[in-house]
Amino acid sequence: MANQTKDFYRILGVAESATADEIKKSYRKLAKQYHPDAHPNDNAAAEKFKEISEAYSILSDDTKRKQYDQMRKYGGLTGMGGFGGRAPGAGGPQAGGAPGGFSFDDLEVGGLGDIFGSLFDFGGRRGRRSGPQRGENIESTVEVPFATAVRGGRVTVNVTVTEPCPTCGGSGAKPGTQVITCPECKGSGQIAFGQGGFAVKRPCPNCMGKGKVAPDPCATCNGQGQVRRQRPVQVNIPAGVDNGSTIRLSGQGEPGEGGAPPGDLLLTIRVAPDRFFSRDGLDINATVPINIAQAVLGSKMSVRTVEGKKVVLKIPPGTQPGTRFRIPGQGVEKGGRRGDQYVRVQVTIPEKLDENQRALFEQLAEAADLKH
């Protein structure tokens, strides 16, 4: 009989030799394609999304992936053939194990023994079921103002999460009605496929693995017992955070199953550009305009810092266009260190001159010609 267990490589559409980056790239593409937000009330897409997430949770972890590859090798999963190409009861492996006494129960790294134990039932021996599953992590991006990224502060981000339906309280049944035991799986949440001493368990398609069904489903959640909602989350931004860095908020992800803890919220920081300031490591750069008279004769001017302060900058006579001036200690503070602020002067040329200005510039031009 052909093996019907999940092939995580095939689910993600990658080769067995795929690198971690290739696996992540494929997962993100498929997760975006089948995400529940893109397919509301689509049970098939929701199941596909769960399957993709399960595959990635195994193949993205080096230890779990090695154990899974070992199972595929010794369990005869490679090539989607049967166990060693021999039917159970025909001189093949003993029930509950693979060649050489190998058993899925022997592998408990990251819960893999439980995962595969729940998929197989050798010789009628029921595999151990894993406990309630921790909620999925949520990945999102938050745009942070430039000044907040430098000084630190608090921002609010709206995160889409799965929550119990407020109408039915998560039961999936219309208010005033009750859920009943699923007639297909008799409340187990699983059904088995196979023959002889080998069977593969799958979540019951009738109750989606819950063991209960609602004859009169809730109109708000269509009997799912869950809805997708946006939830505002307050995020503390540390001072000096870098563009592209990630902040993890424990327990702010998807809720767990059966009372299991929720997942985490992973926020990628995108620092918004500023019209006046830019950043280079711990240093802050700014450009200020000055006129020709200020550049030639010298001047004093007030310059704003990223901390919101005003600093008097002295422009010496004869300052050339593009000259940079350093204001010490007015950069980014991070890890006990603080950078500086650099101010570049840009000399502006007037587009129009009145008669007196033109006369003065003509005199300067004549004096320059006489020197040559």
Tab-separated table of C-alpha atoms in Angstrom:
chain	number	residue	atom	x	y	z
A	1	MET	CA	0.000	0.000	0.000
A	2	ALA	CA	1.259	3.489	-0.812
A	3	ASN	CA	2.223	5.629	2.134
A	4	GLN	CA	-0.231	8.464	2.670
A	5	THR	CA	1.638	10.427	5.340
A	6	LYS	CA	2.522	14.058	4.883
A	7	ASP	CA	5.532	14.935	2.789
A	8	PHE	CA	6.617	18.281	4.178
A	9	TYR	CA	9.045	18.913	1.321
A	10	ARG	CA	6.277	18.400	-1.213
A	11	ILE	CA	3.897	20.611	0.782
A	12	LEU	CA	6.368	23.519	0.634
A	13	GLY	CA	7.341	22.692	-2.950
A	14	VAL	CA	11.070	22.374	-2.239
A	15	ALA	CA	13.661	19.693	-2.791
A	16	GLU	CA	15.035	17.558	0.041
A	17	SER	CA	18.345	19.372	-0.388
A	18	ALA	CA	16.738	22.834	-0.101
A	19	THR	CA	18.607	25.402	1.981
A	20	ALA	CA	17.080	27.190	4.953
A	21	ASP	CA	16.661	30.352	2.862
A	22	GLU	CA	14.887	28.428	0.089
A	23	ILE	CA	12.531	26.850	2.623
A	24	LYS	CA	11.760	30.212	4.215
A	25	LYS	CA	11.189	31.872	0.827
A	26	SER	CA	8.789	29.141	-0.277
A	27	TYR	CA	6.942	29.202	3.051
A	28	ARG	CA	6.407	32.965	2.958
A	29	LYS	CA	5.116	32.788	-0.608
A	30	LEU	CA	2.642	29.986	0.182
A	31	ALA	CA	1.606	31.471	3.537
A	32	LYS	CA	0.749	34.740	1.819
A	33	GLN	CA	-1.175	32.879	-0.887
A	34	TYR	CA	-3.289	30.805	1.531
A	35	HIS	CA	-3.500	33.162	4.528
A	36	PRO	CA	-7.005	33.243	6.076
A	37	ASP	CA	-7.120	37.019	5.625
A	38	ALA	CA	-6.956	36.509	1.852
A	39	HIS	CA	-9.576	33.720	1.928
A	40	PRO	CA	-12.219	34.567	4.541
A	41	ASN	CA	-14.586	31.695	5.372
A	42	ASP	CA	-12.629	29.328	3.105
A	43	ASN	CA	-12.065	26.129	5.073
A	44	ALA	CA	-9.898	24.573	2.378
A	45	ALA	CA	-7.527	27.546	2.369
A	46	ALA	CA	-7.440	27.537	6.172
A	47	GLU	CA	-6.468	23.852	6.222
A	48	LYS	CA	-3.832	24.463	3.549
A	49	PHE	CA	-2.422	27.319	5.617
A	50	LYS	CA	-2.220	25.052	8.688
A	51	GLU	CA	-0.508	22.352	6.645
A	52	ILE	CA	2.040	24.841	5.288
A	53	SER	CA	2.727	26.178	8.788
A	54	GLU	CA	3.184	22.641	10.141
A	55	ALA	CA	5.647	21.782	7.378
A	56	TYR	CA	7.643	24.954	7.971
A	57	SER	CA	7.741	24.420	11.746
A	58	ILE	CA	9.542	21.125	11.124
A	59	LEU	CA	11.813	21.956	8.188
A	60	SER	CA	12.899	25.353	9.561
A	61	ASP	CA	14.299	23.756	12.713
A	62	ASP	CA	17.618	21.972	12.113
A	63	THR	CA	17.048	19.371	14.823
A	64	LYS	CA	13.466	18.615	13.846
A	65	ARG	CA	14.416	18.450	10.183
A	66	LYS	CA	17.149	15.885	10.861
A	67	GLN	CA	14.748	13.747	12.860
A	68	TYR	CA	12.114	14.040	10.143
A	69	ASP	CA	14.636	13.070	7.453
A	70	GLN	CA	15.625	10.063	9.565
A	71	MET	CA	12.003	9.024	9.817
A	72	ARG	CA	11.545	9.350	6.076
A	73	LYS	CA	14.617	7.211	5.513
A	74	TYR	CA	13.951	4.427	7.969
A	75	GLY	CA	10.194	4.639	7.794
A	76	GLY	CA	10.202	4.166	4.033
A	77	LEU	CA	8.700	7.616	3.350
A	78	THR	CA	11.293	8.519	0.738
A	79	GLY	CA	9.795	8.240	-2.702
A	80	MET	CA	6.308	7.903	-1.146
A	81	GLY	CA	6.583	4.116	-1.110
A	82	GLY	CA	5.460	1.707	1.605
A	83	PHE	CA	7.532	0.690	4.596
A	84	GLY	CA	10.510	-0.918	2.977
A	85	GLY	CA	8.253	-1.657	-0.020
A	86	ARG	CA	6.643	-4.555	1.887
A	87	ALA	CA	3.135	-4.795	3.169
A	88	PRO	CA	2.631	-5.225	6.894
A	89	GLY	CA	2.277	-8.834	7.880
A	90	ALA	CA	4.398	-10.025	4.913
A	91	GLY	CA	7.719	-10.405	6.688
A	92	GLY	CA	8.105	-6.618	7.006
A	93	PRO	CA	8.797	-4.556	10.108
A	94	GLN	CA	7.058	-5.374	13.318
A	95	ALA	CA	3.989	-3.385	14.193
A	96	GLY	CA	4.842	-0.090	15.821
A	97	GLY	CA	8.405	0.042	14.455
A	98	ALA	CA	10.610	0.280	11.399
A	99	PRO	CA	13.540	-1.894	10.289
A	100	GLY	CA	16.067	-2.602	13.024
A	101	GLY	CA	13.581	-1.929	15.799
A	102	PHE	CA	13.323	1.773	14.878
A	103	SER	CA	10.230	3.371	16.401
A	104	PHE	CA	8.701	6.811	16.038
A	105	ASP	CA	8.240	6.812	19.790
A	106	ASP	CA	12.030	6.792	20.181
A	107	LEU	CA	12.233	10.261	18.659
A	108	GLU	CA	10.987	12.908	21.004
A	109	VAL	CA	13.050	15.895	19.973
A	110	GLY	CA	10.689	18.846	19.609
A	111	GLY	CA	7.656	16.573	19.969
A	112	LEU	CA	8.282	14.666	16.729
A	113	GLY	CA	7.528	11.346	18.370
A	114	ASP	CA	4.081	12.691	19.203
A	115	ILE	CA	3.584	14.170	15.748
A	116	PHE	CA	4.272	10.928	13.912
A	117	GLY	CA	2.756	8.796	16.635
A	118	SER	CA	-0.539	10.557	15.952
A	119	LEU	CA	-0.273	9.845	12.227
A	120	PHE	CA	0.392	6.106	12.391
A	121	ASP	CA	-1.404	3.217	14.005
A	122	PHE	CA	0.637	0.031	13.617
A	123	GLY	CA	-1.092	-3.258	14.328
A	124	GLY	CA	-3.976	-1.477	15.974
A	125	ARG	CA	-1.708	0.255	18.511
A	126	ARG	CA	-2.942	3.770	18.993
A	127	GLY	CA	-0.176	6.370	18.863
A	128	ARG	CA	0.219	8.962	21.560
A	129	ARG	CA	-1.535	12.243	20.876
A	130	SER	CA	0.239	15.494	21.441
A	131	GLY	CA	-1.239	17.917	23.928
A	132	PRO	CA	-2.771	21.315	23.229
A	133	GLN	CA	-0.759	23.227	20.656
A	134	ARG	CA	0.844	26.581	21.382
A	135	GLY	CA	-0.533	29.441	19.286
A	136	GLU	CA	1.150	30.480	16.052
A	137	ASN	CA	3.510	33.446	15.965
A	138	ILE	CA	2.355	36.525	14.073
A	139	GLU	CA	4.789	38.442	11.890
A	140	SER	CA	4.051	42.063	11.029
A	141	THR	CA	5.770	45.335	10.124
A	142	VAL	CA	5.446	48.602	12.001
A	143	GLU	CA	6.559	51.988	10.669
A	144	VAL	CA	8.252	54.138	13.287
A	145	PRO	CA	8.895	57.896	12.983
A	146	PHE	CA	12.573	58.778	12.648
A	147	ALA	CA	12.677	60.720	15.921
A	148	THR	CA	10.977	57.879	17.820
A	149	ALA	CA	13.494	55.370	16.469
A	150	VAL	CA	16.321	57.578	17.736
A	151	ARG	CA	14.905	58.663	21.090
A	152	GLY	CA	12.662	55.698	21.823
A	153	GLY	CA	8.958	55.859	22.590
A	154	ARG	CA	5.667	54.046	22.208
A	155	VAL	CA	3.664	53.324	19.065
A	156	THR	CA	0.414	51.493	18.404
A	157	VAL	CA	0.185	48.730	15.811
A	158	ASN	CA	-3.014	47.013	14.684
A	159	VAL	CA	-2.557	43.238	14.494
A	160	THR	CA	-5.021	40.830	12.882
A	161	VAL	CA	-5.561	37.851	15.192
A	162	THR	CA	-7.958	34.943	15.562
A	163	GLU	CA	-10.330	35.290	18.502
A	164	PRO	CA	-13.338	33.348	19.817
A	165	CYS	CA	-16.523	34.448	18.110
A	166	PRO	CA	-18.275	36.998	20.361
A	167	THR	CA	-21.716	35.820	19.224
A	168	CYS	CA	-21.441	32.115	20.019
A	169	GLY	CA	-18.607	32.286	22.551
A	170	GLY	CA	-16.440	30.031	20.397
A	171	SER	CA	-18.858	27.082	20.206
A	172	GLY	CA	-19.726	27.636	16.534
A	173	ALA	CA	-23.430	27.082	17.285
A	174	LYS	CA	-26.204	29.601	16.830
A	175	PRO	CA	-27.128	31.187	20.180
A	176	GLY	CA	-29.772	29.076	21.858
A	177	THR	CA	-28.622	25.857	20.151
A	178	GLN	CA	-26.061	23.233	21.126
A	179	VAL	CA	-23.155	21.494	19.446
A	180	ILE	CA	-23.294	17.715	19.102
A	181	THR	CA	-20.726	14.945	18.879
A	182	CYS	CA	-19.461	14.571	15.331
A	183	PRO	CA	-21.163	11.531	13.772
A	184	GLU	CA	-18.205	10.866	11.441
A	185	CYS	CA	-15.403	10.543	13.990
A	186	LYS	CA	-17.583	9.856	17.047
A	187	GLY	CA	-15.990	12.797	18.837
A	188	SER	CA	-12.344	11.760	18.406
A	189	GLY	CA	-11.581	14.511	15.892
A	190	GLN	CA	-9.707	11.997	13.705
A	191	ILE	CA	-10.499	9.374	11.124
A	192	ALA	CA	-8.182	6.595	9.956
A	193	PHE	CA	-7.463	5.493	6.394
A	194	GLY	CA	-5.736	2.263	5.463
A	195	GLN	CA	-5.986	-1.478	5.607
A	196	GLY	CA	-4.460	-4.443	7.407
A	197	GLY	CA	-2.051	-3.479	10.158
A	198	PHE	CA	-1.258	-0.036	8.749
A	199	ALA	CA	-3.440	3.050	9.007
A	200	VAL	CA	-2.967	6.794	8.641
A	201	LYS	CA	-4.919	9.211	10.784
A	202	ARG	CA	-6.197	12.513	9.495
A	203	PRO	CA	-8.258	15.304	11.060
A	204	CYS	CA	-11.934	14.621	10.519
A	205	PRO	CA	-13.128	16.662	7.503
A	206	ASN	CA	-16.631	16.915	8.929
A	207	CYS	CA	-15.711	18.634	12.209
A	208	MET	CA	-12.237	19.885	11.193
A	209	GLY	CA	-10.682	17.860	14.031
A	210	LYS	CA	-12.813	19.388	16.814
A	211	GLY	CA	-14.925	16.300	17.527
A	212	LYS	CA	-18.013	18.512	17.708
A	213	VAL	CA	-20.300	19.972	15.042
A	214	ALA	CA	-23.041	22.594	15.096
A	215	PRO	CA	-26.228	21.485	13.295
A	216	ASP	CA	-27.393	25.116	13.374
A	217	PRO	CA	-24.181	27.141	12.860
A	218	CYS	CA	-23.564	30.634	14.152
A	219	ALA	CA	-24.166	33.241	11.435
A	220	THR	CA	-21.305	35.469	12.600
A	221	CYS	CA	-18.515	32.884	12.266
A	222	ASN	CA	-20.277	30.374	9.956
A	223	GLY	CA	-19.867	27.687	12.590
A	224	GLN	CA	-16.105	28.081	12.893
A	225	GLY	CA	-16.225	29.418	16.439
A	226	GLN	CA	-13.526	31.949	15.545
A	227	VAL	CA	-13.338	35.317	13.833
A	228	ARG	CA	-10.482	37.447	12.542
A	229	ARG	CA	-10.235	40.831	14.217
A	230	GLN	CA	-7.793	43.695	14.414
A	231	ARG	CA	-6.370	44.263	17.863
A	232	PRO	CA	-4.375	47.390	18.821
A	233	VAL	CA	-1.078	46.583	20.528
A	234	GLN	CA	1.105	49.109	22.340
A	235	VAL	CA	4.773	48.651	21.448
A	236	ASN	CA	7.697	50.155	23.355
A	237	ILE	CA	10.373	51.186	20.857
A	238	PRO	CA	13.876	51.143	22.384
A	239	ALA	CA	16.104	54.155	21.765
A	240	GLY	CA	18.446	53.720	18.815
A	241	VAL	CA	16.507	50.871	17.182
A	242	ASP	CA	17.825	50.024	13.727
A	243	ASN	CA	15.802	49.869	10.546
A	244	GLY	CA	14.902	46.233	9.779
A	245	SER	CA	15.407	44.970	13.335
A	246	THR	CA	12.797	42.735	14.986
A	247	ILE	CA	10.982	43.180	18.296
A	248	ARG	CA	9.398	40.102	19.910
A	249	LEU	CA	6.327	40.533	22.108
A	250	SER	CA	5.723	37.333	24.038
A	251	GLY	CA	2.138	36.099	24.233
A	252	GLN	CA	0.770	38.613	21.717
A	253	GLY	CA	0.359	36.128	18.854
A	254	GLU	CA	-2.411	33.710	17.944
A	255	PRO	CA	-4.207	32.043	20.869
A	256	GLY	CA	-3.256	28.445	21.690
A	257	GLU	CA	-5.547	25.458	21.426
A	258	GLY	CA	-7.219	23.925	24.446
A	259	GLY	CA	-5.793	26.424	26.896
A	260	ALA	CA	-2.234	26.262	25.512
A	261	PRO	CA	-0.226	29.507	25.683
A	262	PRO	CA	-0.485	31.974	22.786
A	263	GLY	CA	2.265	32.557	20.265
A	264	ASP	CA	4.439	35.654	20.019
A	265	LEU	CA	4.206	38.798	17.937
A	266	LEU	CA	7.298	39.476	15.805
A	267	LEU	CA	7.461	43.065	14.588
A	268	THR	CA	9.905	44.189	11.913
A	269	ILE	CA	10.825	47.854	12.376
A	270	ARG	CA	10.644	50.142	9.363
A	271	VAL	CA	12.055	53.589	10.187
A	272	ALA	CA	10.294	56.356	8.274
A	273	PRO	CA	12.601	58.848	6.520
A	274	ASP	CA	12.899	62.394	7.882
A	275	ARG	CA	12.968	65.546	5.731
A	276	PHE	CA	15.840	67.065	7.693
A	277	PHE	CA	17.763	64.251	9.406
A	278	SER	CA	19.410	61.047	8.183
A	279	ARG	CA	21.328	58.438	10.121
A	280	ASP	CA	24.715	56.798	9.669
A	281	GLY	CA	25.260	54.320	12.490
A	282	LEU	CA	25.246	56.390	15.671
A	283	ASP	CA	25.784	59.675	13.834
A	284	ILE	CA	23.077	62.042	12.610
A	285	ASN	CA	23.458	64.055	9.409
A	286	ALA	CA	21.649	67.259	8.418
A	287	THR	CA	21.977	69.889	5.694
A	288	VAL	CA	21.286	73.617	6.220
A	289	PRO	CA	21.231	76.387	3.615
A	290	ILE	CA	23.275	79.614	3.972
A	291	ASN	CA	23.567	82.561	1.602
A	292	ILE	CA	26.690	83.874	-0.040
A	293	ALA	CA	27.128	86.695	2.469
A	294	GLN	CA	27.054	84.241	5.384
A	295	ALA	CA	29.601	82.018	3.666
A	296	VAL	CA	31.921	84.898	2.802
A	297	LEU	CA	31.640	87.020	5.937
A	298	GLY	CA	30.859	84.332	8.477
A	299	SER	CA	27.745	84.011	10.622
A	300	LYS	CA	26.000	82.342	13.521
A	301	MET	CA	22.901	80.229	13.084
A	302	SER	CA	20.588	78.069	15.200
A	303	VAL	CA	20.486	74.381	14.241
A	304	ARG	CA	17.899	71.857	15.452
A	305	THR	CA	19.136	68.539	16.871
A	306	VAL	CA	17.379	65.177	16.727
A	307	GLU	CA	16.591	65.543	20.431
A	308	GLY	CA	14.592	68.695	19.663
A	309	LYS	CA	17.178	71.093	21.090
A	310	LYS	CA	18.572	74.239	19.455
A	311	VAL	CA	22.333	74.528	19.090
A	312	VAL	CA	24.172	77.697	17.923
A	313	LEU	CA	26.515	76.840	15.054
A	314	LYS	CA	29.333	79.264	14.181
A	315	ILE	CA	30.035	79.661	10.450
A	316	PRO	CA	33.561	81.041	9.987
A	317	PRO	CA	34.331	83.556	7.195
A	318	GLY	CA	35.225	81.971	3.870
A	319	THR	CA	33.231	78.775	4.456
A	320	GLN	CA	33.112	76.702	1.277
A	321	PRO	CA	29.985	74.938	-0.039
A	322	GLY	CA	29.657	71.401	1.333
A	323	THR	CA	31.667	72.058	4.503
A	324	ARG	CA	30.606	69.784	7.397
A	325	PHE	CA	30.507	70.928	11.005
A	326	ARG	CA	30.463	68.526	13.957
A	327	ILE	CA	28.181	68.975	16.953
A	328	PRO	CA	29.534	66.460	19.503
A	329	GLY	CA	27.211	64.286	21.568
A	330	GLN	CA	24.044	65.043	19.608
A	331	GLY	CA	23.746	61.742	17.748
A	332	VAL	CA	22.121	58.411	18.607
A	333	GLU	CA	22.613	56.925	22.068
A	334	LYS	CA	22.786	53.129	22.153
A	335	GLY	CA	24.629	50.526	24.211
A	336	GLY	CA	26.308	53.135	26.404
A	337	ARG	CA	27.708	54.998	23.382
A	338	ARG	CA	26.549	58.189	21.701
A	339	GLY	CA	27.268	59.536	18.249
A	340	ASP	CA	27.560	63.092	16.945
A	341	GLN	CA	25.532	65.307	14.652
A	342	TYR	CA	27.131	66.547	11.446
A	343	VAL	CA	25.782	69.641	9.710
A	344	ARG	CA	26.604	70.232	6.045
A	345	VAL	CA	26.192	73.778	4.730
A	346	GLN	CA	24.699	74.365	1.307
A	347	VAL	CA	25.411	77.797	-0.165
A	348	THR	CA	22.385	79.126	-2.022
A	349	ILE	CA	22.756	81.344	-5.096
A	350	PRO	CA	20.091	84.043	-5.530
A	351	GLU	CA	18.109	83.731	-8.740
A	352	LYS	CA	17.248	87.434	-8.943
A	353	LEU	CA	19.169	90.574	-7.852
A	354	ASP	CA	18.019	94.139	-7.261
A	355	GLU	CA	20.045	97.050	-8.667
A	356	ASN	CA	22.200	97.531	-5.577
A	357	GLN	CA	23.003	93.814	-5.302
A	358	ARG	CA	23.862	93.632	-8.990
A	359	ALA	CA	26.178	96.643	-8.659
A	360	LEU	CA	28.010	95.049	-5.762
A	361	PHE	CA	28.507	91.764	-7.602
A	362	GLU	CA	29.706	93.609	-10.712
A	363	GLN	CA	32.326	95.394	-8.606
A	364	LEU	CA	33.477	92.037	-7.190
A	365	ALA	CA	33.685	90.576	-10.675
A	366	GLU	CA	35.715	93.537	-11.955
A	367	ALA	CA	38.126	93.239	-9.016
A	368	ALA	CA	38.604	89.536	-9.751
A	369	ASP	CA	39.277	90.266	-13.449
A	370	LEU	CA	41.930	92.873	-12.574
A	371	LYS	CA	43.790	90.323	-10.426
A	372	HIS	CA	44.030	87.991	-13.413
